[in-house]
Coordinates of C-alpha atoms in Angstrom, one line a residue:
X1 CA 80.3 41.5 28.0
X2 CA 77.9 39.1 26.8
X3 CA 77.7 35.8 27.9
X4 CA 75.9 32.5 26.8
X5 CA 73.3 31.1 29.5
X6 CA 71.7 27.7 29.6
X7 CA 69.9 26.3 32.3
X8 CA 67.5 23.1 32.4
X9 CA 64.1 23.1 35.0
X10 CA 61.0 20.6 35.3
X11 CA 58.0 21.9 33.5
X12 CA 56.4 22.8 36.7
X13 CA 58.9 25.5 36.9
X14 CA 59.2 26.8 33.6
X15 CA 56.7 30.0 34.9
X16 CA 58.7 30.1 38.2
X17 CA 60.5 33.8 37.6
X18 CA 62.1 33.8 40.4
X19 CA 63.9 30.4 40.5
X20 CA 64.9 30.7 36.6
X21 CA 66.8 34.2 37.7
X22 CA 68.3 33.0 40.4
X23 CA 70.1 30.1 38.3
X24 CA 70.9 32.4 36.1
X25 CA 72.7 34.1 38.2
X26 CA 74.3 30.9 39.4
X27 CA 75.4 30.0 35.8
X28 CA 76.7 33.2 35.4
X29 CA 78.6 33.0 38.1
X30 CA 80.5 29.8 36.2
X31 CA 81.8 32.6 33.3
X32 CA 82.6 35.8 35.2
X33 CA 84.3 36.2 37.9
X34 CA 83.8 38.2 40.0
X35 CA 79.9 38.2 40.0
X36 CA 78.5 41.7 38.4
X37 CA 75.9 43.5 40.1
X38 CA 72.4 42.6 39.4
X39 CA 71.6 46.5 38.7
X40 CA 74.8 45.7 35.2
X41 CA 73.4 42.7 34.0
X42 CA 70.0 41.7 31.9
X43 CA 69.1 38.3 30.6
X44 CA 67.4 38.2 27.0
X45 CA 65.5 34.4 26.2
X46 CA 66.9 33.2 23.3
X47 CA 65.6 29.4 23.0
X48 CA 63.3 26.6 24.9
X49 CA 63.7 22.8 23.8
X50 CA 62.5 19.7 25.4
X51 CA 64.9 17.0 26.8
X52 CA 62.4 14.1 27.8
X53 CA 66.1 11.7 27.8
X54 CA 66.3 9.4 30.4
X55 CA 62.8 9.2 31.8
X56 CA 62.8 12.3 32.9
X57 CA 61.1 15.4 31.1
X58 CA 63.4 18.6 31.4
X59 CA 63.1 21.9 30.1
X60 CA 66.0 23.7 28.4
X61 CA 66.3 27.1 28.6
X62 CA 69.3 29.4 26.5
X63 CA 69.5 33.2 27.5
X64 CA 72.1 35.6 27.0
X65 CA 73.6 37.7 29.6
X66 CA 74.3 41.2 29.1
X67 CA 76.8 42.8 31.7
X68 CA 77.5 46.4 31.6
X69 CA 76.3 46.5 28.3
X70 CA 72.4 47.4 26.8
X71 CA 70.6 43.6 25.8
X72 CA 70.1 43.0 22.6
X73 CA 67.1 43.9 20.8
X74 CA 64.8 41.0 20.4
X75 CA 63.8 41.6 16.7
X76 CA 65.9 43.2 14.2
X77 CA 65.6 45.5 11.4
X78 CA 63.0 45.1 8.9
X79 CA 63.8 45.9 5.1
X80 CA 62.4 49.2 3.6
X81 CA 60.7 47.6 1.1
X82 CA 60.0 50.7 -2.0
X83 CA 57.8 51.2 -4.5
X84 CA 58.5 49.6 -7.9
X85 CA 60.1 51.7 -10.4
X86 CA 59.5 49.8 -13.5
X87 CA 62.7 50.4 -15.1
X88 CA 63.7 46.2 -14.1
X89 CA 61.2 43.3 -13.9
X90 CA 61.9 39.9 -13.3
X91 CA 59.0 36.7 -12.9
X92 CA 58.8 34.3 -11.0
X93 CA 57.2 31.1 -11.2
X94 CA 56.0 30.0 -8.5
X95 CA 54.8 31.3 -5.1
X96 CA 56.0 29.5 -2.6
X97 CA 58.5 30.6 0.4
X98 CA 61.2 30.7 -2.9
X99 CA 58.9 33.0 -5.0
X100 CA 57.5 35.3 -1.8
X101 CA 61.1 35.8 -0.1
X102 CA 63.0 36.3 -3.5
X103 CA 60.1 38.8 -4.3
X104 CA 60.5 41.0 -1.1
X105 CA 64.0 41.2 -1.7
X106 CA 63.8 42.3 -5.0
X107 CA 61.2 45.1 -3.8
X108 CA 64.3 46.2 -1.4
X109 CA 65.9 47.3 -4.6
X110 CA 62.8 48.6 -6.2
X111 CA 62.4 45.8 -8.8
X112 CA 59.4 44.4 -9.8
X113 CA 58.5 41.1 -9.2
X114 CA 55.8 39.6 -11.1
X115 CA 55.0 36.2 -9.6
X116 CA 53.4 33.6 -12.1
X117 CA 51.1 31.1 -10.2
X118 CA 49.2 27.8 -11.6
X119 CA 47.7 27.2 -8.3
X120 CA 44.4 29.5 -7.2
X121 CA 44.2 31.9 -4.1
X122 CA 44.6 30.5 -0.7
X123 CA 40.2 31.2 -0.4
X124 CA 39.5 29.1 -3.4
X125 CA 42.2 26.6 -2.7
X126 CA 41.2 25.8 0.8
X127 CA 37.4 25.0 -1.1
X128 CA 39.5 22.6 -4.1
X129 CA 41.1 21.0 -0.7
X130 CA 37.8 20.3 0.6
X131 CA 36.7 18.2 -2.5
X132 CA 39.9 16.3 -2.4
X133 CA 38.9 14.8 1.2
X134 CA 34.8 15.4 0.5
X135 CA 34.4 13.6 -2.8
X136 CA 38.5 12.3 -4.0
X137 CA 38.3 15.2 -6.5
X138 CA 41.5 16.2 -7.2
X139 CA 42.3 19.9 -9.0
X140 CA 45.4 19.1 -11.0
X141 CA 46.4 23.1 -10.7
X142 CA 44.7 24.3 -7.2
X143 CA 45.6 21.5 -4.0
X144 CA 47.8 20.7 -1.4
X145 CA 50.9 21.1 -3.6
X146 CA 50.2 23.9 -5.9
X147 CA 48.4 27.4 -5.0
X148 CA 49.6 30.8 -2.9
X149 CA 51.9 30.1 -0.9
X150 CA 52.7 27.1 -2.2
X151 CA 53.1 23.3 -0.7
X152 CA 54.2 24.5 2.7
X153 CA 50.6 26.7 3.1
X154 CA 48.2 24.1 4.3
X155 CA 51.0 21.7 6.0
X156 CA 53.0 21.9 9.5
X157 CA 54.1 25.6 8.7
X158 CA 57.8 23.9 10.3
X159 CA 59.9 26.3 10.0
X160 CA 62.8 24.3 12.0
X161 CA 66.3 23.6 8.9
X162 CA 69.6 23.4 9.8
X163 CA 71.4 25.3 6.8
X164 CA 72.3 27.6 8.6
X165 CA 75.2 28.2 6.4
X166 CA 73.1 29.3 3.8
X167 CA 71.9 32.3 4.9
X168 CA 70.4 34.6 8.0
X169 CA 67.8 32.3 9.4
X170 CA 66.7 34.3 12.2
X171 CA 66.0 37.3 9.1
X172 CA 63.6 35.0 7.9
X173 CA 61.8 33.8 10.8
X174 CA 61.6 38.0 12.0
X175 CA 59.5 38.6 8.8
X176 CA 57.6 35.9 9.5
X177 CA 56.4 37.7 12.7
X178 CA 56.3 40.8 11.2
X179 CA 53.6 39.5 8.4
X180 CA 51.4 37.5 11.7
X181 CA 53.3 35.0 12.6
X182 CA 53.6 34.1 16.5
X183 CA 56.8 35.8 18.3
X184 CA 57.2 32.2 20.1
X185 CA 59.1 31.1 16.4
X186 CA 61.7 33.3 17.5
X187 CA 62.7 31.2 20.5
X188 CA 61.2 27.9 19.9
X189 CA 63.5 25.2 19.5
X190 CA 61.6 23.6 16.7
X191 CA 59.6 26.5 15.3
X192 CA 56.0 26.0 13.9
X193 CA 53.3 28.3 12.8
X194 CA 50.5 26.1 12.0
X195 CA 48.2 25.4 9.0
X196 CA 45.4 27.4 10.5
X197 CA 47.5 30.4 10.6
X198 CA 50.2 30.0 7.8
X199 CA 47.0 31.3 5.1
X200 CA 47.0 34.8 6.2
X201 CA 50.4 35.2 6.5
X202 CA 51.2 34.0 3.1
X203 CA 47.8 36.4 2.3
X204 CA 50.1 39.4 3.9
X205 CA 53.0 39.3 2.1
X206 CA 51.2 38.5 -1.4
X207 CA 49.1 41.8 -0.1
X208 CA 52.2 44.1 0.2
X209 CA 54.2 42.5 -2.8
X210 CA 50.7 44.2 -4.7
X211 CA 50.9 47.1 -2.5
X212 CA 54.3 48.4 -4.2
X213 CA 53.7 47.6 -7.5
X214 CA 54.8 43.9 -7.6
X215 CA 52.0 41.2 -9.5
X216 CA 50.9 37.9 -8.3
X217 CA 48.9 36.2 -10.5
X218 CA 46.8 33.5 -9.6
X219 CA 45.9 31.1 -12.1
X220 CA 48.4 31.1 -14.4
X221 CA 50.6 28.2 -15.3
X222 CA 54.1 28.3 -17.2
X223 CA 54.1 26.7 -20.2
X224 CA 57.4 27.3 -21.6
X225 CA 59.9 29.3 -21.6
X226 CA 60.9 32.3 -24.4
X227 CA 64.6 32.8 -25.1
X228 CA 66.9 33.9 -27.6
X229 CA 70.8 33.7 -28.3
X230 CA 72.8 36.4 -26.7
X231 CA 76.7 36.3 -27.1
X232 CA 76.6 33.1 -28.1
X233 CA 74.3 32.1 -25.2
X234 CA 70.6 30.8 -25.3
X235 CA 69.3 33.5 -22.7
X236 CA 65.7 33.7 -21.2
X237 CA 63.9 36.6 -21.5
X238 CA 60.4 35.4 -20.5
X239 CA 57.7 33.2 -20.7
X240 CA 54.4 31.8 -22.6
X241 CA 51.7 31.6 -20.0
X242 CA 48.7 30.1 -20.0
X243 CA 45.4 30.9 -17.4
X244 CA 43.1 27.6 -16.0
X245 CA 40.0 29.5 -15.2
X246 CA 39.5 31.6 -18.4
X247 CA 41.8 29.7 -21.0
X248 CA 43.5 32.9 -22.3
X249 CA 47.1 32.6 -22.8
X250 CA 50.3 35.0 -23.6
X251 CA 53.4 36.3 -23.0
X252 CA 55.4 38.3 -20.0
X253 CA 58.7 39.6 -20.8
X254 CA 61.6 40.5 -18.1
X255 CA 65.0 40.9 -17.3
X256 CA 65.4 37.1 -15.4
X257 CA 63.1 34.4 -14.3
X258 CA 63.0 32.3 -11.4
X259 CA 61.8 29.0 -11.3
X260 CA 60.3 28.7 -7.8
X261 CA 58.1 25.5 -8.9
X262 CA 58.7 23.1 -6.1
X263 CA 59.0 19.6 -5.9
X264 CA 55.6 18.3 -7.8
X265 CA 55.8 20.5 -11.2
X266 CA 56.3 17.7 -13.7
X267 CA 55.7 19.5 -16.4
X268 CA 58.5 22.1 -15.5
X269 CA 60.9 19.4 -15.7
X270 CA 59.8 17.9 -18.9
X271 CA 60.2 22.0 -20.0
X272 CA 63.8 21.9 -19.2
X273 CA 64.1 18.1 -20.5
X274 CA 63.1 20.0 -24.0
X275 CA 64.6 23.2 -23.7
X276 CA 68.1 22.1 -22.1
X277 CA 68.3 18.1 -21.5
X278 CA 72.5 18.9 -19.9
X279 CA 70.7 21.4 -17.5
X280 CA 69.0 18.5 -15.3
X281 CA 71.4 16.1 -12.9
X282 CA 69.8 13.2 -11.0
X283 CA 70.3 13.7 -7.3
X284 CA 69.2 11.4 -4.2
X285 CA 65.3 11.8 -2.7
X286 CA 63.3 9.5 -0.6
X287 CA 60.2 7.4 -0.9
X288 CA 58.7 5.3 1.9
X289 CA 55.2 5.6 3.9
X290 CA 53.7 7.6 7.0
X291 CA 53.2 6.2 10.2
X292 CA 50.5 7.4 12.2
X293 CA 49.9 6.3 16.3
X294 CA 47.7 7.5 18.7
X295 CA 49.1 10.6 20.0
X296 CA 48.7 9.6 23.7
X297 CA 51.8 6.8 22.5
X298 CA 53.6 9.2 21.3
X299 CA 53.7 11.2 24.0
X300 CA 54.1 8.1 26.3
X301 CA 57.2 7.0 24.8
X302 CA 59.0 10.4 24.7
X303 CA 57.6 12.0 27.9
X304 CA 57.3 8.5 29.9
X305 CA 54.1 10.3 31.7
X306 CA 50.8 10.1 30.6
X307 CA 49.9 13.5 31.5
X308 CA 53.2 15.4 30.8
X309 CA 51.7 16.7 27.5
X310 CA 49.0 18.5 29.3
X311 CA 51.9 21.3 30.3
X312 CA 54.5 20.3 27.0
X313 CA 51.5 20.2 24.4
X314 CA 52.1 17.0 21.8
X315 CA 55.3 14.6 21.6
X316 CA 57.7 14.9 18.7
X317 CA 60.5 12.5 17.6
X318 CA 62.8 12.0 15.2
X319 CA 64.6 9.1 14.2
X320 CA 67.5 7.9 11.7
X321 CA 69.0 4.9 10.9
X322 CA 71.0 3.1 8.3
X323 CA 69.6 -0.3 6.8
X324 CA 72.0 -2.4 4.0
X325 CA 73.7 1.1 2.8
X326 CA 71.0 3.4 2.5
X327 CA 69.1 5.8 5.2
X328 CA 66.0 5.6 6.7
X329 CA 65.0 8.4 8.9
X330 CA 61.7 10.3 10.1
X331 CA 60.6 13.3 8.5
X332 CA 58.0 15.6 8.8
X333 CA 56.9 14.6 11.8
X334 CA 53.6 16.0 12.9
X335 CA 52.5 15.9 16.4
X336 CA 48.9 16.0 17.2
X337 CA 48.6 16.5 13.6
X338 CA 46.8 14.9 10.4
X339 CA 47.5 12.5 7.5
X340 CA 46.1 14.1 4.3
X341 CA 46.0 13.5 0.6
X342 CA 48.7 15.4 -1.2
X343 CA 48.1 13.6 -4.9
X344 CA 48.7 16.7 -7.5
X345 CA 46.8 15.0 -10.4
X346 CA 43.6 12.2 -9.8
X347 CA 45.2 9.2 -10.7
X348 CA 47.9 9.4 -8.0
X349 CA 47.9 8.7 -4.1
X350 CA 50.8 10.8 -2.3
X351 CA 50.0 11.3 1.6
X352 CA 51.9 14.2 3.8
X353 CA 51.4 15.2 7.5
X354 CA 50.1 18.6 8.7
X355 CA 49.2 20.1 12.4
X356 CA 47.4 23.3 13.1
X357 CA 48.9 25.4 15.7
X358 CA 47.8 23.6 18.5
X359 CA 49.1 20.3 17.9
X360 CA 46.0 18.9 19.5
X361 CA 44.6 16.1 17.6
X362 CA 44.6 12.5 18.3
X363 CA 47.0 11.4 16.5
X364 CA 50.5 11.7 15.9
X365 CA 52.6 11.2 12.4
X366 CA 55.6 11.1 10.5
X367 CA 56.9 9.9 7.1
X368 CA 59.0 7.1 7.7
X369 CA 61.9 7.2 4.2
X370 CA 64.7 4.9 2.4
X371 CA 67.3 7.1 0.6
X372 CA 67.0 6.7 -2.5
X373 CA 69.6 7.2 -5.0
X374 CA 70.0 7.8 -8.7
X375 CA 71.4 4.0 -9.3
X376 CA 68.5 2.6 -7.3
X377 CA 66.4 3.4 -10.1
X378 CA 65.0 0.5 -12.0
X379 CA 66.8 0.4 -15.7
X380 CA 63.5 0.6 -17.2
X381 CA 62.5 3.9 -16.2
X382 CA 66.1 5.5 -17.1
X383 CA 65.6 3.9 -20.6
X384 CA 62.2 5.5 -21.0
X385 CA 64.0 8.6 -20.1
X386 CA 66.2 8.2 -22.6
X387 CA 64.4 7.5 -25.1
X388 CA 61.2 10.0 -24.2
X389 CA 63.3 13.1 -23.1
X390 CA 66.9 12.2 -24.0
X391 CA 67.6 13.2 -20.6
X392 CA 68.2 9.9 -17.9
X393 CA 67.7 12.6 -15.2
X394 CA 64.4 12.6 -15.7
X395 CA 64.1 8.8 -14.8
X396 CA 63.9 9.4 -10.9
X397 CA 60.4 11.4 -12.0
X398 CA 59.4 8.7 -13.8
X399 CA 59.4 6.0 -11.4
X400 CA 58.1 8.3 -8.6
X401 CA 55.3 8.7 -10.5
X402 CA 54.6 5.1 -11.0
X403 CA 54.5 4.3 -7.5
X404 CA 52.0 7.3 -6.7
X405 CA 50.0 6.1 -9.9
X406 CA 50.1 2.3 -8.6
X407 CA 48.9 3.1 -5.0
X408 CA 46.0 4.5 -6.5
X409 CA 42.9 2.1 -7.4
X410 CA 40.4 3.1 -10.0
X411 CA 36.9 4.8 -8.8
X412 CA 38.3 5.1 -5.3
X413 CA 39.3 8.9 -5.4
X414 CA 41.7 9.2 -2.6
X415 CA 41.2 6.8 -0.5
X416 CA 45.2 5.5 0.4
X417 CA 46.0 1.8 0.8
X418 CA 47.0 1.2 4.9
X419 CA 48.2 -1.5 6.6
X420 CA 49.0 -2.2 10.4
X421 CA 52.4 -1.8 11.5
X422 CA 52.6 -5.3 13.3
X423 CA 50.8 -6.7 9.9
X424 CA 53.2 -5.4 7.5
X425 CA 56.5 -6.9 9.7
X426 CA 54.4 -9.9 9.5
X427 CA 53.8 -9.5 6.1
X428 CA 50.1 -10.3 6.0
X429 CA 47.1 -8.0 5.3
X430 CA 45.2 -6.4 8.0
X431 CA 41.7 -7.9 8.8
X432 CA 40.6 -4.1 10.0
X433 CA 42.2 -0.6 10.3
X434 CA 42.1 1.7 13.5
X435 CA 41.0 4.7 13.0
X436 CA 42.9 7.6 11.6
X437 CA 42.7 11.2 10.6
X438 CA 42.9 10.7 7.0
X439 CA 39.6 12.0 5.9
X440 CA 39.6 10.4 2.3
X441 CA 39.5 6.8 3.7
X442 CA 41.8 4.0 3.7
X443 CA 42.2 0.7 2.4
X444 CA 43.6 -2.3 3.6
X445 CA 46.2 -3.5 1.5
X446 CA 49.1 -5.8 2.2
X447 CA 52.2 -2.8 1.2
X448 CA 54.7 -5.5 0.8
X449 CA 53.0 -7.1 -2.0
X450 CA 53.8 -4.1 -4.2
X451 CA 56.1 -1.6 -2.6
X452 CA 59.8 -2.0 -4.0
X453 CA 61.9 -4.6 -1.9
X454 CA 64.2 -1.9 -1.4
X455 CA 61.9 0.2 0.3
X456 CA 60.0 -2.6 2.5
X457 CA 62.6 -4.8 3.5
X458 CA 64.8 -1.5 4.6
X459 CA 61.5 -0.2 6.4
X460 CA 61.2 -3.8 8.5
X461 CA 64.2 -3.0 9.2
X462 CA 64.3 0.4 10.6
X463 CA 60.8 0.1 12.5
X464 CA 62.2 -2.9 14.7
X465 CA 65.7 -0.6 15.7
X466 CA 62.9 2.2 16.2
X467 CA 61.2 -0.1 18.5
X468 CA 64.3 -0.7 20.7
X469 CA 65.3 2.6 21.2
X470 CA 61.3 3.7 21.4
X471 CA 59.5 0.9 23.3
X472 CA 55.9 0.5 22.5
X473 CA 56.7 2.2 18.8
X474 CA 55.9 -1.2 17.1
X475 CA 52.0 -1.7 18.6
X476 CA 48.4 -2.7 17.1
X477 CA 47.4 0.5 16.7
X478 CA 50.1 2.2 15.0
X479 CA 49.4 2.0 10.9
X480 CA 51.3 2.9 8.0
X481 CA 49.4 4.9 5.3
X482 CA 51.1 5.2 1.9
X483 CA 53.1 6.1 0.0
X484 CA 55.2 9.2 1.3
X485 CA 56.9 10.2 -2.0
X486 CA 57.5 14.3 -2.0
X487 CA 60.0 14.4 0.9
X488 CA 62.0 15.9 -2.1
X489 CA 62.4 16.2 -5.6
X490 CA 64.9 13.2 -7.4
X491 CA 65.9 16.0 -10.3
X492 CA 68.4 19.0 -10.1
X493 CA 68.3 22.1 -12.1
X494 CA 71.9 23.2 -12.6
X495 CA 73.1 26.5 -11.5
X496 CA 76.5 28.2 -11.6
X497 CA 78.0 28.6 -8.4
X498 CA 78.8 32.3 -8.5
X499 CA 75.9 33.8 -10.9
X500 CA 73.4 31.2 -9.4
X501 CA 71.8 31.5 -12.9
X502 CA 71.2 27.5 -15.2
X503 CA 74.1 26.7 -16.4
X504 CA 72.5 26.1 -19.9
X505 CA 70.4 29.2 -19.7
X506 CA 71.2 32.8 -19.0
X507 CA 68.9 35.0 -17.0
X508 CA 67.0 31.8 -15.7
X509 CA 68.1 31.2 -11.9
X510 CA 66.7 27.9 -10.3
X511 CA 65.6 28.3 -6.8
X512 CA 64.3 26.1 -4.0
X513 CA 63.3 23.0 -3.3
X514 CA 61.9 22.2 -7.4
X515 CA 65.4 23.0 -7.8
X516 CA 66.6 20.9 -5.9
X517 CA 68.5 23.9 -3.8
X518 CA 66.4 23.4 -0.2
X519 CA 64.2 21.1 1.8
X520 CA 61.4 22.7 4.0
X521 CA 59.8 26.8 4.3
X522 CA 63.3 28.8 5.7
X523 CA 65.8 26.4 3.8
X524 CA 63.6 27.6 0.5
X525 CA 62.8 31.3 1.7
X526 CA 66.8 31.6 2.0
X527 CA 67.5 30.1 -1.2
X528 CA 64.7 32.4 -2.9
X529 CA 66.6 35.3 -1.0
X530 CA 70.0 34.0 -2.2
X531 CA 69.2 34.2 -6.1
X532 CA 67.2 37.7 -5.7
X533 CA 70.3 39.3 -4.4
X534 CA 72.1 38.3 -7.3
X535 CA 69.9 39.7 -9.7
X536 CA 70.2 43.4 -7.5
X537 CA 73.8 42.7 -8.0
X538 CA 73.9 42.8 -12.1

């Protein structure tokens, strides 16, 4: 029999072997009856969380039991991955966790992938990141958002979803160890591997996708698409390409694309606005700011002790709330982490959260949202859809990319307009900043004097019903950094239900969060997954 185990201890006792088997044996003792002997029964860790509820700081711990039967192994099976044959090739655009876990499964079947990417290397994006916070250079094609590995390389490396219903998240999260990741994923309650560590093992899988006969090609952005009619359907059978560093361009021919793009590749919608204008569908996405604290307030509100984070390493929250019919909620929260610059062309600020694997800076962060849905949209940016792309879809796009082109002021680079939190309830500008981790610089700026009503008003809002439920949340040193506006993308590609592939397009199967399919690394990876087993299917 197996049986289901969880017991709660204070940190203190979290290494206390002894104690933690003896009330498992207690809980056991609540399911079977009567008690097995020890000698019949193993315990296997499946999970720790944090429950700092109440003012007082518990650990949770969930095991299984195993009685008269052998425990469970703690990783499973990893794919045989073969060799390529050639005889079936499909591209991908994109590399992200879309691109790479669609790719591996197609090498299960011995299919080629060939994996188009605009982006550079993780080595010579890491130096393009560098001049974004050194000098407010940014590299429209190499940065945070676009490169190997895609947006999720040099962030959080969360790897926490709950669609569960959309495929075998532990599957995911087991290659991730086997290509470097820590085993600790496996068990965490809100898994994270760290931007210091996420490079090489995006660098591992890219390295064995090569290895049997796959292609990754750094570089190399998507331009359009090639297609021709087939039974009376337009169908796509490839795509023009063009490279940044050299400027040589040309064609690559297969049997299906994927669009693995993420959330920030305008010109992949404007691509599908041309080719098929019924193919794109407005959906909800979020815009709002990130809040940043010192971490030591943080972990002051959660933990209620100073030094509990010493033994539970950095505070994390997360918070939702509705304000006049829309929700505002926490996302990406980064604990011990860094606010950094996220813009994917120069004329744009966007700001996003990241932590290396030790969670140990000063500060804490999170984006703070408003829901935002399709009829929020100011008319005159669905008119200039219209009218531009004869696709209202696209309008969404179009006034995100306002707001990241209004936050940005000319010869500044990077540096992000900031205001206090207490300021901007107050609706005033702040006299002087604290200091933060966003490297670029800040400016003060009064963020209700141009941030949509609907966003500021329902962010007042939120932070003062944040405040009562996290006393001390609302303080002088807490600062709002904006604006937070790739949460997700405000476009849908279309996809059949069954075939997964566009619904205007045969052979061209949408995938992830560009798509509009995922939000996050394993939501994507199992989406990218999803469409790959299709194609082994035809």
């Amino acid at each position: 029999m197996i049986y289901d185990l969880s017991i709660s201890v204070v940190p203190e006792d979290e290494k206390n072997a002894s104690l933690i088997n003896r009330r498992l044996f207690d809980e056991l003792r609540k399911h079977a009856s009567p008690l097995p002997p020890k000698e019949e029964t193993s315990f296997v860790f499946v999970k720790r969380s944090v429950d700092a509820r109440h003012g007082r700081v518990k650990i949770i711990l969930r095991y299984q039991a195993y009685v008269g039967e052998k425990a469970g192994a703690e990783l499973g099976k990893i794919p045989q991955w073969k060799n390529a044959d050639g005889n079936k090739t499909v591209i991908i655009v994109g590399s992200g966790p879309a691109g790479l876990f669609a790719a591996l499964k197609l090498l299960e079947h011995g299919i080629k992938p060939v994996i188009v990417e605009r982006g550079s290397s993780t080595s010579k994006r890491k130096r393009d990141i560098a001049l974004i916070s050194r000098e407010g250079m940014v590299n429209a094609d190499s940065n945070y958002c676009f490169g190997e590995g895609g947006a999720g390389t040099f962030s959080d490396g969360k790897l926490y979803t709950r669609s569960n219903k959309r495929g075998d998240i532990g599957s995911v999260l087991q290659l991730f160890v086997h290509f470097g990741a820590d085993k600790k994923i496996l068990t965490d309650a809100h898994p994270h591997i760290g931007t210091d560590r996420l490079p090489s093992i995006i660098n591992a899988m890219c390295d064995l996708i090569r290895e049997k006969g796959g292609q990754v090609l750094f570089d190399t952005k998507c331009t359009s698409l090639i297609t021709q009619e087939k039974d009376g359907r337009k169908t796509a059978t490839g795509i023009e390409w063009q490279n940044s560093a050299s400027g040589q361009s040309g064609e690559l021919f297969g049997d299906g694309v994927i669009l693995a793009t993420g959330h920030s590749a305008y010109d992949i919608y404007k691509m599908m606005a041309e080719e098929a204008p019924e193919s794109l569908e407005a959906k909800t996405f979020a815009v709002g700011v990130r809040v940043e604290h010192p971490r030591g307030t943080i972990d002051e509100i959660q933990y209620h002790d100073k030094n509990a984070a010493e033994k539970l390493g950095a505070a994390e929250y997360r918070v939702t709330t509705q304000q006049d019919g829309r929700g505002v909620y926490s996302f990406c929260m980064c604990p011990g982490g860094f606010v950094v610059p996220s813009a994917s062309a120069p004329d744009e600020i966007v700001v996003n959260g990241m932590s290396a694997a030790k969670r140990n800076s000063a500060w804490s962060n999170a984006a703070m949202v408003v829901e935002t849905r399709p009829e929020d949209i100011p008319d005159e940016y669905v008119k200039e859809a219209e009218e531009k792309y004869r696709c209202p879809a696209m309008a969404g796009l179009l006034w995100r990319k306002h707001l990241e082109n209004l936050t940005a002021i000319n010869g500044e680079g990077q540096k992000a307009p900031a205001q206090r939190l207490v300021d901007f309830l107050d609706d005033k500008e702040s006299k002087d900043l604290p200091k933060s981790s966003y490297t670029p610089g800040l400016h003060s700026s009064n963020l209700n004097e141009w941030l949509p009503t609907q966003i500021s008003s329902r962010l007042k809002g939120a932070f003062r019903e944040i405040n009562g439920k996290m006393k001390g949340y609302i303080c002088g040193e807490a600062l709002l950094i904006a604006t937070e506006t790739r949460t997700s993308t405000p476009v849908r590609i279309l996809r059949d239900k069954e075939t997964l592939e566009c619904t205007a397009i045969s052979n061209l199967y949408p995938a992830g969060e560009g798509s509009g399919y995922s939000g996050g690394i394993v939501s994507s990876a199992m989406d990218g997954i999803r469409v790959a087993e299709k194609i082994c299917n035809i």
